[in-house]
PDB file of C-alpha atoms in Angstrom:
ATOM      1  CA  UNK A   1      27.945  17.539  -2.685  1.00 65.00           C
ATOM      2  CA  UNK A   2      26.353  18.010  -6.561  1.00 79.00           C
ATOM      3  CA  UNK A   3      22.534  18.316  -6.114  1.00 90.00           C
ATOM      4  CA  UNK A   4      20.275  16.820  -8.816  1.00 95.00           C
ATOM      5  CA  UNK A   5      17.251  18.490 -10.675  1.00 95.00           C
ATOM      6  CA  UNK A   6      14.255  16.365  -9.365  1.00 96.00           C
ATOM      7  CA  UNK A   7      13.172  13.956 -11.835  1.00 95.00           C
ATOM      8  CA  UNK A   8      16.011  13.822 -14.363  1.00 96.00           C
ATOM      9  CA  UNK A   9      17.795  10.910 -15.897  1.00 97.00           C
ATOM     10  CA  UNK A  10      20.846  12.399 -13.833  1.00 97.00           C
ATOM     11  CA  UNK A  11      19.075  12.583 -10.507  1.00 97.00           C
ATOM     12  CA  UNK A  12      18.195   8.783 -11.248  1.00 97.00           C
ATOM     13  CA  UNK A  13      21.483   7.969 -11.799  1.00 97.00           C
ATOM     14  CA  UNK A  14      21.964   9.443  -8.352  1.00 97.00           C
ATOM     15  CA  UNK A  15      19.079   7.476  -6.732  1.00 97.00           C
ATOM     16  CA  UNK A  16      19.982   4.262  -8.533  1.00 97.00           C
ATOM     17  CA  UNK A  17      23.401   4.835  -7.067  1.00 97.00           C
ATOM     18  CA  UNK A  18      22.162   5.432  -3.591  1.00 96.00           C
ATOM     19  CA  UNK A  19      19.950   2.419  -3.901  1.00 97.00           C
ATOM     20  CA  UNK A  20      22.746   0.150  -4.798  1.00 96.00           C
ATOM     21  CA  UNK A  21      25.284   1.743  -1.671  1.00 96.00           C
ATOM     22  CA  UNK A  22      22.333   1.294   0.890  1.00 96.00           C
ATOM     23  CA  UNK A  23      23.976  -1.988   2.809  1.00 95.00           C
ATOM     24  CA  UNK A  24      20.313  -3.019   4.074  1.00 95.00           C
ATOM     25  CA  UNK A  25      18.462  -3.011   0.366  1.00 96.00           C
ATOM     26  CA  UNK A  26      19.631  -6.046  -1.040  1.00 95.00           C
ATOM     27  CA  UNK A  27      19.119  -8.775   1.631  1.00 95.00           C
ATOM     28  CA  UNK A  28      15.993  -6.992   1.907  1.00 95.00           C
ATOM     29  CA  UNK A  29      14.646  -6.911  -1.922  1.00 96.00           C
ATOM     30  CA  UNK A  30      15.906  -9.950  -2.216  1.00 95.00           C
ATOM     31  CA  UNK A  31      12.003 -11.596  -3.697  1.00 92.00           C
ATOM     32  CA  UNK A  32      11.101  -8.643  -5.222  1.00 95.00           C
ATOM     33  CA  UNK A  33      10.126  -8.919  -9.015  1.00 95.00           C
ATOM     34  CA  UNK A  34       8.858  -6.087 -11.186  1.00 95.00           C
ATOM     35  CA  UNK A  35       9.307  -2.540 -12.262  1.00 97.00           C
ATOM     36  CA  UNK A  36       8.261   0.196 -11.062  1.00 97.00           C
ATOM     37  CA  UNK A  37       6.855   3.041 -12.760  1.00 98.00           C
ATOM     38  CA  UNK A  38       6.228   6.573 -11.413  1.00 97.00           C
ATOM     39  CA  UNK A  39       4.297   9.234 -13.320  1.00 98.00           C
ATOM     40  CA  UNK A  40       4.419  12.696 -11.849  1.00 98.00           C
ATOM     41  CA  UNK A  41       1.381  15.035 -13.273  1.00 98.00           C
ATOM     42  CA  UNK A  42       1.839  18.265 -14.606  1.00 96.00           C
ATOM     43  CA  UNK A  43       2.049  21.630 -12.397  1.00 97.00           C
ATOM     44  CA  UNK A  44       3.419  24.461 -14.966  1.00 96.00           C
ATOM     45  CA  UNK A  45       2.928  26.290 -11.615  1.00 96.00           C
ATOM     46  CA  UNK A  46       5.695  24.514  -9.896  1.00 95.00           C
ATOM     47  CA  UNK A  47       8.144  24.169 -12.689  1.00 94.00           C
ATOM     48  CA  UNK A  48       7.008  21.098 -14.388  1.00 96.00           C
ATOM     49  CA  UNK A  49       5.702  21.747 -17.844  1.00 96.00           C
ATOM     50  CA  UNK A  50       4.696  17.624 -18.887  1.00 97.00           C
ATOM     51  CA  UNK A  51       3.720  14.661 -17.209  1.00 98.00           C
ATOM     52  CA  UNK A  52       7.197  12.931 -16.385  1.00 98.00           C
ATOM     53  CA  UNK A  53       7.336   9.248 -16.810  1.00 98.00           C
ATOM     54  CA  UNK A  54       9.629   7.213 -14.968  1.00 98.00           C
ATOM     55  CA  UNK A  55      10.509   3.330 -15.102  1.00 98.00           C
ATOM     56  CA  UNK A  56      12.447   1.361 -12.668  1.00 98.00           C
ATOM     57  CA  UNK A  57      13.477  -2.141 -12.894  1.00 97.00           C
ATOM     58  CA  UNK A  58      14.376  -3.633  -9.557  1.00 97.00           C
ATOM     59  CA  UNK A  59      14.791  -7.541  -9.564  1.00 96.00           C
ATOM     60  CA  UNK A  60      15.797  -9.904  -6.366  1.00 95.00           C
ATOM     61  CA  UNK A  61      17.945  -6.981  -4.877  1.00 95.00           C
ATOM     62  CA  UNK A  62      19.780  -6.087  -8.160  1.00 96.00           C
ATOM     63  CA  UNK A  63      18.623  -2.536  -9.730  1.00 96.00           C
ATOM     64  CA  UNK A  64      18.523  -2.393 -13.805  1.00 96.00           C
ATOM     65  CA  UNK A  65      17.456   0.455 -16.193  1.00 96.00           C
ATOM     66  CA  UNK A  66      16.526   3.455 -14.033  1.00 97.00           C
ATOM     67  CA  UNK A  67      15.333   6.091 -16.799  1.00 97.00           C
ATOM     68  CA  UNK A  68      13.101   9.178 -17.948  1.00 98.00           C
ATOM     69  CA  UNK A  69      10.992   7.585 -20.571  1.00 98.00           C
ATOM     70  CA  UNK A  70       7.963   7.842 -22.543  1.00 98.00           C
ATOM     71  CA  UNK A  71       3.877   7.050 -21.463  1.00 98.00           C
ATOM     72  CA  UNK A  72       4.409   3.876 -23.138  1.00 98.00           C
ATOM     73  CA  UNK A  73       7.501   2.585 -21.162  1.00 98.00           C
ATOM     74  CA  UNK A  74       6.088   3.541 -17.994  1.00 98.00           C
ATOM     75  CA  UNK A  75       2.661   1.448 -18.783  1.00 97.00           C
ATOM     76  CA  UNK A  76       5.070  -1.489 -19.461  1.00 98.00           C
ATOM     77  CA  UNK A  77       6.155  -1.443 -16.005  1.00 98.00           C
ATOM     78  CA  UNK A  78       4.431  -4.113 -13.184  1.00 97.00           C
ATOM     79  CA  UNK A  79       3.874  -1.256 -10.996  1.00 97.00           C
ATOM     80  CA  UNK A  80       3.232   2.168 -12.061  1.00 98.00           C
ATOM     81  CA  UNK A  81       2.492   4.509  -9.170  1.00 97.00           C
ATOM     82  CA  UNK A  82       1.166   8.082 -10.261  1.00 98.00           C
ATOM     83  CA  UNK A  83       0.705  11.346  -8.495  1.00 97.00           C
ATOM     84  CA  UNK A  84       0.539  15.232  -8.470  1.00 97.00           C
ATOM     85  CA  UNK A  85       4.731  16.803  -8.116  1.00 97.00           C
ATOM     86  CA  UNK A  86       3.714  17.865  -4.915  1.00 96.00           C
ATOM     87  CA  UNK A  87       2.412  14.682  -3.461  1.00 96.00           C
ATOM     88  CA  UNK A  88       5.632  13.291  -5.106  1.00 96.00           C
ATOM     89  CA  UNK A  89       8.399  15.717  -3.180  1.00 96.00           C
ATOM     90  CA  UNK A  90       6.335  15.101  -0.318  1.00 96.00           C
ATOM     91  CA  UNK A  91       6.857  11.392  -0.167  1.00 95.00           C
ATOM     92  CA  UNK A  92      10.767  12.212  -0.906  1.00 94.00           C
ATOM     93  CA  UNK A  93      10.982  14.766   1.571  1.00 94.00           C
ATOM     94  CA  UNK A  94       9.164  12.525   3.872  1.00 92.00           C
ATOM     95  CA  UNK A  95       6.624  15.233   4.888  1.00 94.00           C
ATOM     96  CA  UNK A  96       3.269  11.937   3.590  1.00 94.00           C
ATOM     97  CA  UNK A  97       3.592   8.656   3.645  1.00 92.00           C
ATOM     98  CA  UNK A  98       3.069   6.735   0.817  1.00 91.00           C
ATOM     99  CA  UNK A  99       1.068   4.601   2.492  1.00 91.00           C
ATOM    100  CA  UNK A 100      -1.397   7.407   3.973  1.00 93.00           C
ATOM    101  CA  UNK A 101      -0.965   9.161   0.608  1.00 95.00           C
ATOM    102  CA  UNK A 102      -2.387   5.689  -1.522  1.00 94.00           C
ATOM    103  CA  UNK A 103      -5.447   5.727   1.278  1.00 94.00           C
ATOM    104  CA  UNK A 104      -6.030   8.942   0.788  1.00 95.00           C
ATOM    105  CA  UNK A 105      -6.150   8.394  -2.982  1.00 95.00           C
ATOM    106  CA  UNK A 106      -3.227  11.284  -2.900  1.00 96.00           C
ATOM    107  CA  UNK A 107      -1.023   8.615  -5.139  1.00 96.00           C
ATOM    108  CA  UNK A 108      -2.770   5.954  -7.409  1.00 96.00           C
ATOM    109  CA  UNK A 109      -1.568   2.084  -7.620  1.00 95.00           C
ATOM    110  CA  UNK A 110      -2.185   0.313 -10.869  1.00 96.00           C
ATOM    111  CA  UNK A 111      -0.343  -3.219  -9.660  1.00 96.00           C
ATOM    112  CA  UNK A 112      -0.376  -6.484  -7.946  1.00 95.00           C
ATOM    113  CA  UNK A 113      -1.785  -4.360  -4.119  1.00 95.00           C
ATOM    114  CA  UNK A 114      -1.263  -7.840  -2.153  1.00 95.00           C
ATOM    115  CA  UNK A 115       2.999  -8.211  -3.714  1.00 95.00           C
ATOM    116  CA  UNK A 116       3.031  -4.646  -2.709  1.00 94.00           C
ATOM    117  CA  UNK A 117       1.665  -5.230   1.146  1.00 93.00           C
ATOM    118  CA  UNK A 118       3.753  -8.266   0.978  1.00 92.00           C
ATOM    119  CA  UNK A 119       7.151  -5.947  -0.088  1.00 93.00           C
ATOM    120  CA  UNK A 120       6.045  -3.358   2.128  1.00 91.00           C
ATOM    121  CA  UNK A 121       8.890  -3.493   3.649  1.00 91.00           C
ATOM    122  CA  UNK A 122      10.945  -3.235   0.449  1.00 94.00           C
ATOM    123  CA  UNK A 123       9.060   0.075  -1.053  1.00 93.00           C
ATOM    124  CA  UNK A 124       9.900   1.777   1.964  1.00 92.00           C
ATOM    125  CA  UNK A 125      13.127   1.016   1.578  1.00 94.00           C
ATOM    126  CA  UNK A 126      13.105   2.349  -1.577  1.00 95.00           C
ATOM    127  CA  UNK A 127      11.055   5.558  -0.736  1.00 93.00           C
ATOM    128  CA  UNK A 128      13.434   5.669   2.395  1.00 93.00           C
ATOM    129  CA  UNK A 129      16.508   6.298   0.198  1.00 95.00           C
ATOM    130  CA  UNK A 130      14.969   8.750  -2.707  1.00 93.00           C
ATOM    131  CA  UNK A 131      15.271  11.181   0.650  1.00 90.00           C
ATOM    132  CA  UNK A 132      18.960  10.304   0.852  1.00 90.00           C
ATOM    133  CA  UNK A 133      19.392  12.218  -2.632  1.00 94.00           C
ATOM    134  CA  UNK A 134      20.433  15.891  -2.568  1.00 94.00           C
ATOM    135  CA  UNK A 135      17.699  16.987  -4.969  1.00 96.00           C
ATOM    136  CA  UNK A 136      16.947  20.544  -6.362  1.00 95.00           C
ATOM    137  CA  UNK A 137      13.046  20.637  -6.519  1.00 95.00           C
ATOM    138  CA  UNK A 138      12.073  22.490  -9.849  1.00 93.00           C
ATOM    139  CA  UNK A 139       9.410  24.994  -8.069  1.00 92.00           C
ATOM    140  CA  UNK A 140      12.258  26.042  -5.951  1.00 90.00           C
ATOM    141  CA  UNK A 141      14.895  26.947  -8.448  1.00 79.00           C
TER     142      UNK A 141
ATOM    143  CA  UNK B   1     -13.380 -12.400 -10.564  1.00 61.00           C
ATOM    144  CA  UNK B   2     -13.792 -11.787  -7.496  1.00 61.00           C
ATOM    145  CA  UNK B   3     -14.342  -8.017  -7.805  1.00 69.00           C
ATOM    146  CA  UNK B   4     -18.173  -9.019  -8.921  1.00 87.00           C
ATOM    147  CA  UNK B   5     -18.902 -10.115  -5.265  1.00 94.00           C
ATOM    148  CA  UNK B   6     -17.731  -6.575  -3.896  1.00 96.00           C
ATOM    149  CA  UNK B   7     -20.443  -3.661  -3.810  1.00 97.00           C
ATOM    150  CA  UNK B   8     -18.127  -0.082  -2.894  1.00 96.00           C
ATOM    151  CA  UNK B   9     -21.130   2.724  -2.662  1.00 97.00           C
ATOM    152  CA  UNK B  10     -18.292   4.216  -0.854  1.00 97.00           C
ATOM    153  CA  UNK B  11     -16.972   5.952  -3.570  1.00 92.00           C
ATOM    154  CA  UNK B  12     -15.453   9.587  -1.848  1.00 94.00           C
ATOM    155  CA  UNK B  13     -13.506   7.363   0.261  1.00 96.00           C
ATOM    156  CA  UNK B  14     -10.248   6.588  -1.850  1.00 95.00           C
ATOM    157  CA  UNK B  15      -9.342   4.133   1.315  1.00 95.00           C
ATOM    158  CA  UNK B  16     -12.628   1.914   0.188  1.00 96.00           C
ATOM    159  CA  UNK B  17     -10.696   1.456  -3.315  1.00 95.00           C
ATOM    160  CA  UNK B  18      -7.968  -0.099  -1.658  1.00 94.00           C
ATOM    161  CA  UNK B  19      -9.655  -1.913   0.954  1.00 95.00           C
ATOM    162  CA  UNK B  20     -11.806  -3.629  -2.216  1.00 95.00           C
ATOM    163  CA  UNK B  21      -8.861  -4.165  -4.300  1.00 94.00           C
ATOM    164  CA  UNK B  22      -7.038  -5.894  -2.101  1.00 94.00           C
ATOM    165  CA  UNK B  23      -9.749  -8.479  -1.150  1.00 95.00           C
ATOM    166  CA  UNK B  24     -10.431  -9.036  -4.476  1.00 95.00           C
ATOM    167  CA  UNK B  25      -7.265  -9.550  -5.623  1.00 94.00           C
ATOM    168  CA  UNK B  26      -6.209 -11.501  -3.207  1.00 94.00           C
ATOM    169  CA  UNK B  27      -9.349 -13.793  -3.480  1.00 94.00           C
ATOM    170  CA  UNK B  28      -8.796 -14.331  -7.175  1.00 94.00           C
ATOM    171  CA  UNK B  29      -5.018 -15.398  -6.027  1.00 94.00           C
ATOM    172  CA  UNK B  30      -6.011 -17.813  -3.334  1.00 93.00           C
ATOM    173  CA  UNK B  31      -9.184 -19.390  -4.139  1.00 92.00           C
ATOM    174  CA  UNK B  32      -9.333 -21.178  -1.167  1.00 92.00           C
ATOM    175  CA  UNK B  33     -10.536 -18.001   0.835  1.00 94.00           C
ATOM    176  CA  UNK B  34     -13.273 -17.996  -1.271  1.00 95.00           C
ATOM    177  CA  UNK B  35     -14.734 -20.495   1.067  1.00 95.00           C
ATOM    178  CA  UNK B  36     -14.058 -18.215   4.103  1.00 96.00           C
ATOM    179  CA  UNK B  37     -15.483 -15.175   2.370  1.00 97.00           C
ATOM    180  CA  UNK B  38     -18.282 -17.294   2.105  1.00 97.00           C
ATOM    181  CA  UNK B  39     -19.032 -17.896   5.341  1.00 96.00           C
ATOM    182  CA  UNK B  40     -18.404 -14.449   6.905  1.00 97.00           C
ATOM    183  CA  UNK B  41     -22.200 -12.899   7.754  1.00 98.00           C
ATOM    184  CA  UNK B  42     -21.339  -9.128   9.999  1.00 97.00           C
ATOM    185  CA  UNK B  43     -20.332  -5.882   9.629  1.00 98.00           C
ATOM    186  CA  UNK B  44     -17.032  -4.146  10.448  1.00 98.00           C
ATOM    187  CA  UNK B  45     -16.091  -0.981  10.728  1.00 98.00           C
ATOM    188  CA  UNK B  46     -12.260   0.821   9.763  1.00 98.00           C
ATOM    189  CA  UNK B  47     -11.742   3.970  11.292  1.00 98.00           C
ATOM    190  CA  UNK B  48      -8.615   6.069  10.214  1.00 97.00           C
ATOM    191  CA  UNK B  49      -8.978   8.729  12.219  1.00 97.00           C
ATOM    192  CA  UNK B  50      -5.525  10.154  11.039  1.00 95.00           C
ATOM    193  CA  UNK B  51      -6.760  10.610   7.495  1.00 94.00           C
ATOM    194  CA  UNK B  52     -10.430  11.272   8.591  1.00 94.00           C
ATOM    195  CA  UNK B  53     -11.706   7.978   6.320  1.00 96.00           C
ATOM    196  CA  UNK B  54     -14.214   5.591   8.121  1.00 97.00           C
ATOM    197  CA  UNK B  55     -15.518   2.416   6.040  1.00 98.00           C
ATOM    198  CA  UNK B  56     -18.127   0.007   6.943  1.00 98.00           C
ATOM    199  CA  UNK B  57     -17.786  -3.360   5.424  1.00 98.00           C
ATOM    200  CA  UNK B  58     -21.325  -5.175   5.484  1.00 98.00           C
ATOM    201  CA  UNK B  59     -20.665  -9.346   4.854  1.00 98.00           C
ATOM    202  CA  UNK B  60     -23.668 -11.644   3.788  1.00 97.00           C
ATOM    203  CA  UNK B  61     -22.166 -14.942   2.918  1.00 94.00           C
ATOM    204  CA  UNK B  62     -19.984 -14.417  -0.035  1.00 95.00           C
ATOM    205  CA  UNK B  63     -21.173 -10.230  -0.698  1.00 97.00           C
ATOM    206  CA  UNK B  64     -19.461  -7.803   0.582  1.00 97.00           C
ATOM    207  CA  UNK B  65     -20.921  -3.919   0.725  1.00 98.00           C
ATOM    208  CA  UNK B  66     -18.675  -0.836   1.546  1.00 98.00           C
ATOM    209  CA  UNK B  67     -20.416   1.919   2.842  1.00 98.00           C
ATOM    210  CA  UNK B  68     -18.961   5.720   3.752  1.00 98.00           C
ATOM    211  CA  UNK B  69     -18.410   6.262   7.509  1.00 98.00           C
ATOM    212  CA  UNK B  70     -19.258   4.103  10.163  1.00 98.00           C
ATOM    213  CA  UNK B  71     -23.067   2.695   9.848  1.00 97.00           C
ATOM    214  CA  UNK B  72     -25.423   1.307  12.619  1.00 95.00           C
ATOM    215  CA  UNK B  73     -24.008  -0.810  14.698  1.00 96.00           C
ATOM    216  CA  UNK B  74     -21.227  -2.824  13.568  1.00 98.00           C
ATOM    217  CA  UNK B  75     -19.880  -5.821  14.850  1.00 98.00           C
ATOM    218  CA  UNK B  76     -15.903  -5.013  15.124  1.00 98.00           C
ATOM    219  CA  UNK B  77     -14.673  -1.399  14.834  1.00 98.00           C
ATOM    220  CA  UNK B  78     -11.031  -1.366  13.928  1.00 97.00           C
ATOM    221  CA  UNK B  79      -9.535   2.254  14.988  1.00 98.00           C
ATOM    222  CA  UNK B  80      -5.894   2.942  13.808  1.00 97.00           C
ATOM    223  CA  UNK B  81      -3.444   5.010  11.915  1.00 94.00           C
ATOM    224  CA  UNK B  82      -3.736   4.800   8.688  1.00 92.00           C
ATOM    225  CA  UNK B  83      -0.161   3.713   8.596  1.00 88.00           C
ATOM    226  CA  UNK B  84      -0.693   0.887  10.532  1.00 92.00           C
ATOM    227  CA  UNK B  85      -3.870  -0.536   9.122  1.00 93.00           C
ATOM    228  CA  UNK B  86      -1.534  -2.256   6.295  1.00 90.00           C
ATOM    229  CA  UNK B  87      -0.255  -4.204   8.977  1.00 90.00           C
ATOM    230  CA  UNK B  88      -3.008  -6.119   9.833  1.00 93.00           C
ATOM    231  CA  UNK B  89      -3.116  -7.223   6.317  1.00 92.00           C
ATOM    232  CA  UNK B  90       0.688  -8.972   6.934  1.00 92.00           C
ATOM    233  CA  UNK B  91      -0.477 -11.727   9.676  1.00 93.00           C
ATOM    234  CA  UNK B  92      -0.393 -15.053   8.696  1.00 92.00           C
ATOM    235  CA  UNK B  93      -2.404 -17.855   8.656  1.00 90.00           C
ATOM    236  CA  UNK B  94      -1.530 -21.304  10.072  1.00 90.00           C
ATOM    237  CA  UNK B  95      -3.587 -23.862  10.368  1.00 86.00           C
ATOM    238  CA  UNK B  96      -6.378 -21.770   9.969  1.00 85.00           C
ATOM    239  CA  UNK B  97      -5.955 -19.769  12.279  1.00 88.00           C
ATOM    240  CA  UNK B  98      -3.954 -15.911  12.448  1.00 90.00           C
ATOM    241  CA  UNK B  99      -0.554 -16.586  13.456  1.00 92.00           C
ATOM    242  CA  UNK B 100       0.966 -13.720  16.051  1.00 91.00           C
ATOM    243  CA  UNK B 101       4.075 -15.010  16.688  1.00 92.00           C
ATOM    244  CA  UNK B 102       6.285 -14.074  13.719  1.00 93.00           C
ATOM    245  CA  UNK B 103       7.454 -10.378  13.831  1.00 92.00           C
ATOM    246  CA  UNK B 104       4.683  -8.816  11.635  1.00 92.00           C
ATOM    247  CA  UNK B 105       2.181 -10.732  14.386  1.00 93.00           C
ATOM    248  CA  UNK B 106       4.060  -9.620  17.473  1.00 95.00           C
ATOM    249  CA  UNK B 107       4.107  -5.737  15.659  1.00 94.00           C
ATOM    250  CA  UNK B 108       0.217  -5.946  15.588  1.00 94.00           C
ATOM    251  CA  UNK B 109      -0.009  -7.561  19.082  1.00 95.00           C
ATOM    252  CA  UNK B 110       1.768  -4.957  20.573  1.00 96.00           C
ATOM    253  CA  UNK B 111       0.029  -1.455  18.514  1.00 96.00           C
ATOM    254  CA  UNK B 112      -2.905  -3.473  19.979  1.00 95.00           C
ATOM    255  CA  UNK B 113      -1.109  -3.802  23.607  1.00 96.00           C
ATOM    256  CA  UNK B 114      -0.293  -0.305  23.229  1.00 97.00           C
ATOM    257  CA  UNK B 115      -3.758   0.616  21.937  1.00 96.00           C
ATOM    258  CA  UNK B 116      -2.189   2.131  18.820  1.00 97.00           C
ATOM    259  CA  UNK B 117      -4.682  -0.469  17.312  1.00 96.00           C
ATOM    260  CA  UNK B 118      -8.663  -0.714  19.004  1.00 97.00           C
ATOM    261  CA  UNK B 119     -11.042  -3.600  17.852  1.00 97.00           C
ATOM    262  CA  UNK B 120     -13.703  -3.307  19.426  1.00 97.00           C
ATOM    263  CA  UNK B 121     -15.784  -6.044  19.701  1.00 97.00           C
ATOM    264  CA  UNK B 122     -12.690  -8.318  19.457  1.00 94.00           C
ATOM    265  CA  UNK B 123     -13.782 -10.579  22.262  1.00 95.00           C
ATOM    266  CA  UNK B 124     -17.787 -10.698  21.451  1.00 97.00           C
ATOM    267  CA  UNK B 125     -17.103 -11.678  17.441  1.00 96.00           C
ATOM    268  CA  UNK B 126     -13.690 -13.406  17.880  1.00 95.00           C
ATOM    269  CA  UNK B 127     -14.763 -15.606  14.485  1.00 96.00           C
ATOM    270  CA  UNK B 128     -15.625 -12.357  12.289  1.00 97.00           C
ATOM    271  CA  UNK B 129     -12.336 -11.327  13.234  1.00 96.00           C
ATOM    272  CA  UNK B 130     -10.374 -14.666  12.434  1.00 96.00           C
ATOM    273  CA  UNK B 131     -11.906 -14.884   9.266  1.00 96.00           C
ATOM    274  CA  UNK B 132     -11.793 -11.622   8.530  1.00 97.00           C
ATOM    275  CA  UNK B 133      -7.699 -11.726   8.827  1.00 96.00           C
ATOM    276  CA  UNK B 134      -7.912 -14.949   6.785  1.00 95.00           C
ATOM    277  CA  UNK B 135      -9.423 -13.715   3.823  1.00 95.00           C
ATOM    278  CA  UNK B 136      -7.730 -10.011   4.120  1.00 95.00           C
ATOM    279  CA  UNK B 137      -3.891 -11.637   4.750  1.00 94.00           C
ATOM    280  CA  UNK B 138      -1.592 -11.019   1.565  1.00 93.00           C
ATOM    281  CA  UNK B 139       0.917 -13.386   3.230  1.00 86.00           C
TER     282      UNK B 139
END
């Protein structure tokens, strides 16, 4: 099975593709509006140079433009969700949860926080399948 | 906005962000529990033990104060996981009045069955509690 480099437009296409195969996601997404943006901080120490930006449009179920993008496309989005690499593998390795990690100010909501409690459901999901995607972490290449 | 009625002096705590957030959003969304803010005078207490975060949340008729830890003697301590403490935020409200018998209700009713979830003082402040799941529901 190919593996994907963490946080690549290739690895999204994976993820987006997971995302649309997972039976249970659509009936389940099926009120939620808004993208989602995640930023992921710099740690040259870990293999990641820049800030990567990150914007995901998920609407009633359906998935649209998944993509690497610039600080200004990820500010667009409803949701944008930011956090250190490490947090960020963490959450897709399932090691935090993103809910412990947002009370423990470990990932940082800029959003509608009562949609999100209301979806809760839903972003799990989401976060839930990211784990399903073979992924080659850069800090362990 | 209903972020001017909210005092956090609990700044370290990143959990007091959220905790202030939400209410004010969701007071600014449904105006009507403006009138149920209003009328909440106590103090409660959120424990996370889990993530080592303790609030107290001091209510004087349409105020509201965060304070680090747990101070004096408050009214309701909740104690739970801090992955269950969302939860409480998903009961609903019918007819005034916190609904547990949809599946996010039944969830909480049985963490608290299983004492995954303790409120102390539940049964001496029953209307701090109802209002305080009225104005802190997202549903």
């Amino acid at each position: 099975m190919a593996k994907f480099k963490a946080m690549t437009q290739e690895w999204l296409d994976a993820y987006k593709a997971a995302i649309e195969a997972d039976p249970e996601y659509k009936p389940m997404a099926k009120d939620w509006e808004g993208s989602v943006a995640l930023v992921c901080n710099p740690d040259p120490s870990k293999g990641v140079p820049e800030t990567i930006y990150i914007f995901m449009d998920y609407w009633h179920g359906d998935v649209g433009e998944f993509l690497v993008c610039d600080k200004a496309k990820a500010e667009s989005a409803t949701f944008v969700m930011t956090g250190d690499y490490s947090r960020w593998k963490q959450v897709a390795l399932k090691e935090l949860d993103s809910t412990k990690a947002l009370l423990q100010g470990k990932l940082k909501m800029r959003g509608d926080l009562p949609y999100v409690v209301r979806n809760i459901k839903t972003v799990n999901k989401v976060i839930d399948i990211l784990g399903n995607v073979d992924t080659l972490w850069p800090d362990e290449m | 906005m209903a972020g001017e009625f909210i005092e956090n002096q609990a700044d370290e705590v990143p959990f007091s962000y959220v905790i202030a957030e939400l209410l004010a959003s969701n007071l600014d969304q449904n105006p009507h529990k403006m009138r149920t803010f209003q009328k909440i005078y106590g103090v409660v207490a959120i424990d996370l033990p889990d993530i080592e975060a303790a609030v107290t949340l001091i209510f004087s008729g349409g105020k509201l104060k965060i304070l680090k830890g747990i101070v004096g003697k408050p009214d309701l301590i909740i104690r739970t996981e801090s992955d269950k403490v969302i939860g409480l935020n998903s009961i609903s409200v019918k007819f005034g009045l916190p609904y547990y018998f949809d599946e996010a209700g039944l969830t909480v009713l049985k963490q608290l069955a299983r004492g995954e979830i303790k409120i102390e003082g539940m049964l001496a402040h029953p209307i701090i509690l109802t209002r305080l799941t009225k104005i802190m529901s997202v549903m």
